[in-house]
Amino acid sequence: MQINEAIEAGKELIQNSRICFLGTNHTDGYPRLKAMLNTKHEGIEKIWLLTNTGSKRVAQLRDDTKASIYFVDETRFMGLLLVGDITLRFDREAREMMWKPGYTMYYPQGIDDPDYAVLEFTTRQGNYYHGLTNVDFTL
């Protein structure tokens, strides 16, 4: 499989995944994983996730912006690992881009809720896996 084919298959996997796993680095040096809703993406290059400003995840990202995101299709034994950096976004533009009416359940004060954070992940490199094939790529 060529790199371009792997990237296209990765885009399809992202499109079809409801959940992804976010990996961040804890201050003790050990990585931490968390299942997250796959809320928005721009191809394979940008992934946006939501979380609470007061969460452990945001505290970890304030210290170290390096992160990874993993998408999986367990029925087809397919996976996509993306490695990159996260920018914490609290600006109105990012919040409006991500907002959906049902989010008041999590953020009762609406778009301007101080506990509403947008995580903007920028991919630097990745690995696509399917069957017995691994394809590494750099963006």
CSV table of C-alpha atoms in Angstrom, one decimal:
chain,number,residue,atom,x,y,z
A,1,MET,CA,0.0,0.0,0.0
A,2,GLN,CA,1.3,3.4,-1.0
A,3,ILE,CA,1.3,6.4,1.4
A,4,ASN,CA,-1.4,8.3,-0.5
A,5,GLU,CA,-3.6,5.2,-0.3
A,6,ALA,CA,-3.0,4.9,3.4
A,7,ILE,CA,-3.9,8.5,4.0
A,8,GLU,CA,-7.1,8.2,2.0
A,9,ALA,CA,-8.1,5.0,3.9
A,10,GLY,CA,-7.3,6.9,7.1
A,11,LYS,CA,-9.6,9.8,6.1
A,12,GLU,CA,-12.4,7.2,5.6
A,13,LEU,CA,-11.7,5.7,8.9
A,14,ILE,CA,-11.9,9.1,10.6
A,15,GLN,CA,-15.2,9.8,8.8
A,16,ASN,CA,-16.7,6.6,9.9
A,17,SER,CA,-15.5,6.6,13.5
A,18,ARG,CA,-17.8,7.9,16.3
A,19,ILE,CA,-15.1,7.5,19.0
A,20,CYS,CA,-11.4,8.1,19.0
A,21,PHE,CA,-8.8,7.7,21.7
A,22,LEU,CA,-6.7,10.7,22.8
A,23,GLY,CA,-3.3,10.2,24.3
A,24,THR,CA,-1.6,12.9,26.3
A,25,ASN,CA,1.5,13.0,28.5
A,26,HIS,CA,1.0,13.2,32.3
A,27,THR,CA,3.4,15.2,34.5
A,28,ASP,CA,4.7,11.8,35.9
A,29,GLY,CA,6.0,11.0,32.4
A,30,TYR,CA,3.5,8.2,31.7
A,31,PRO,CA,0.9,8.6,28.8
A,32,ARG,CA,-2.8,8.7,29.5
A,33,LEU,CA,-5.5,7.6,27.1
A,34,LYS,CA,-9.1,8.8,27.0
A,35,ALA,CA,-12.0,7.8,24.7
A,36,MET,CA,-13.5,11.0,23.1
A,37,LEU,CA,-16.3,11.7,20.7
A,38,ASN,CA,-15.0,12.3,17.2
A,39,THR,CA,-16.7,15.7,16.8
A,40,LYS,CA,-15.1,17.4,13.8
A,41,HIS,CA,-12.2,16.9,11.4
A,42,GLU,CA,-10.7,18.5,8.4
A,43,GLY,CA,-9.3,15.5,6.5
A,44,ILE,CA,-6.5,13.9,8.3
A,45,GLU,CA,-4.7,17.2,9.1
A,46,LYS,CA,-6.9,18.7,11.8
A,47,ILE,CA,-9.1,17.1,14.4
A,48,TRP,CA,-11.2,19.0,16.9
A,49,LEU,CA,-12.4,17.6,20.2
A,50,LEU,CA,-14.3,19.0,23.2
A,51,THR,CA,-13.6,18.7,26.9
A,52,ASN,CA,-14.0,20.5,30.1
A,53,THR,CA,-11.6,23.4,30.9
A,54,GLY,CA,-11.2,22.0,34.4
A,55,SER,CA,-10.4,18.4,33.2
A,56,LYS,CA,-7.2,16.5,33.8
A,57,ARG,CA,-6.7,16.5,30.0
A,58,VAL,CA,-6.5,20.3,29.8
A,59,ALA,CA,-4.1,20.4,32.7
A,60,GLN,CA,-1.8,17.9,31.0
A,61,LEU,CA,-2.0,19.8,27.7
A,62,ARG,CA,-1.1,23.1,29.4
A,63,ASP,CA,2.2,21.4,30.4
A,64,ASP,CA,2.8,19.4,27.2
A,65,THR,CA,1.0,19.9,23.9
A,66,LYS,CA,2.3,16.7,22.3
A,67,ALA,CA,-0.5,14.2,21.8
A,68,SER,CA,-1.8,11.3,19.7
A,69,ILE,CA,-5.2,10.3,18.5
A,70,TYR,CA,-6.1,6.7,17.5
A,71,PHE,CA,-9.1,5.7,15.4
A,72,VAL,CA,-10.1,2.0,15.1
A,73,ASP,CA,-12.5,-0.2,13.2
A,74,GLU,CA,-12.4,-3.4,15.1
A,75,THR,CA,-14.6,-5.2,12.6
A,76,ARG,CA,-12.2,-4.7,9.8
A,77,PHE,CA,-9.1,-4.8,12.0
A,78,MET,CA,-8.1,-1.3,10.9
A,79,GLY,CA,-6.4,1.5,12.8
A,80,LEU,CA,-5.0,4.9,12.3
A,81,LEU,CA,-2.5,6.6,14.7
A,82,LEU,CA,-2.0,10.3,14.4
A,83,VAL,CA,0.8,12.1,16.3
A,84,GLY,CA,0.9,15.9,16.6
A,85,ASP,CA,0.2,18.8,18.8
A,86,ILE,CA,-2.9,20.3,20.4
A,87,THR,CA,-3.8,23.9,20.7
A,88,LEU,CA,-6.2,24.7,23.6
A,89,ARG,CA,-8.9,27.0,22.2
A,90,PHE,CA,-11.2,29.1,24.3
A,91,ASP,CA,-12.0,31.8,21.8
A,92,ARG,CA,-15.5,32.4,20.6
A,93,GLU,CA,-14.8,31.5,17.0
A,94,ALA,CA,-13.7,27.9,17.9
A,95,ARG,CA,-16.5,27.5,20.4
A,96,GLU,CA,-19.2,28.6,17.8
A,97,MET,CA,-17.6,26.3,15.2
A,98,MET,CA,-18.1,23.3,17.5
A,99,TRP,CA,-21.3,24.1,19.3
A,100,LYS,CA,-24.5,22.0,19.0
A,101,PRO,CA,-27.7,22.8,20.9
A,102,GLY,CA,-27.6,19.6,23.0
A,103,TYR,CA,-24.2,20.6,24.5
A,104,THR,CA,-26.0,22.6,27.2
A,105,MET,CA,-26.2,19.3,29.0
A,106,TYR,CA,-22.4,19.5,29.4
A,107,TYR,CA,-22.0,23.3,29.3
A,108,PRO,CA,-25.1,24.8,31.0
A,109,GLN,CA,-23.9,28.4,30.4
A,110,GLY,CA,-23.8,27.8,26.6
A,111,ILE,CA,-21.1,28.8,24.2
A,112,ASP,CA,-19.5,31.1,26.8
A,113,ASP,CA,-19.4,28.5,29.6
A,114,PRO,CA,-16.0,28.9,31.2
A,115,ASP,CA,-15.8,25.1,31.4
A,116,TYR,CA,-16.1,24.6,27.6
A,117,ALA,CA,-12.8,23.9,25.9
A,118,VAL,CA,-12.0,23.1,22.3
A,119,LEU,CA,-8.9,20.9,21.5
A,120,GLU,CA,-7.5,21.6,18.1
A,121,PHE,CA,-5.1,18.7,17.1
A,122,THR,CA,-2.7,19.3,14.2
A,123,THR,CA,-1.3,16.1,12.7
A,124,ARG,CA,2.5,15.8,12.1
A,125,GLN,CA,2.8,12.1,11.4
A,126,GLY,CA,0.8,9.0,11.4
A,127,ASN,CA,0.6,5.2,10.9
A,128,TYR,CA,-2.2,3.4,9.1
A,129,TYR,CA,-2.7,-0.3,9.9
A,130,HIS,CA,-4.9,-2.8,8.0
A,131,GLY,CA,-4.4,-6.5,8.0
A,132,LEU,CA,-0.7,-7.1,8.2
A,133,THR,CA,0.3,-3.8,6.5
A,134,ASN,CA,1.7,-0.8,8.4
A,135,VAL,CA,2.3,2.5,6.5
A,136,ASP,CA,4.0,5.4,8.2
A,137,PHE,CA,3.6,8.9,6.9
A,138,THR,CA,4.6,12.5,7.7
A,139,LEU,CA,2.5,15.5,6.8
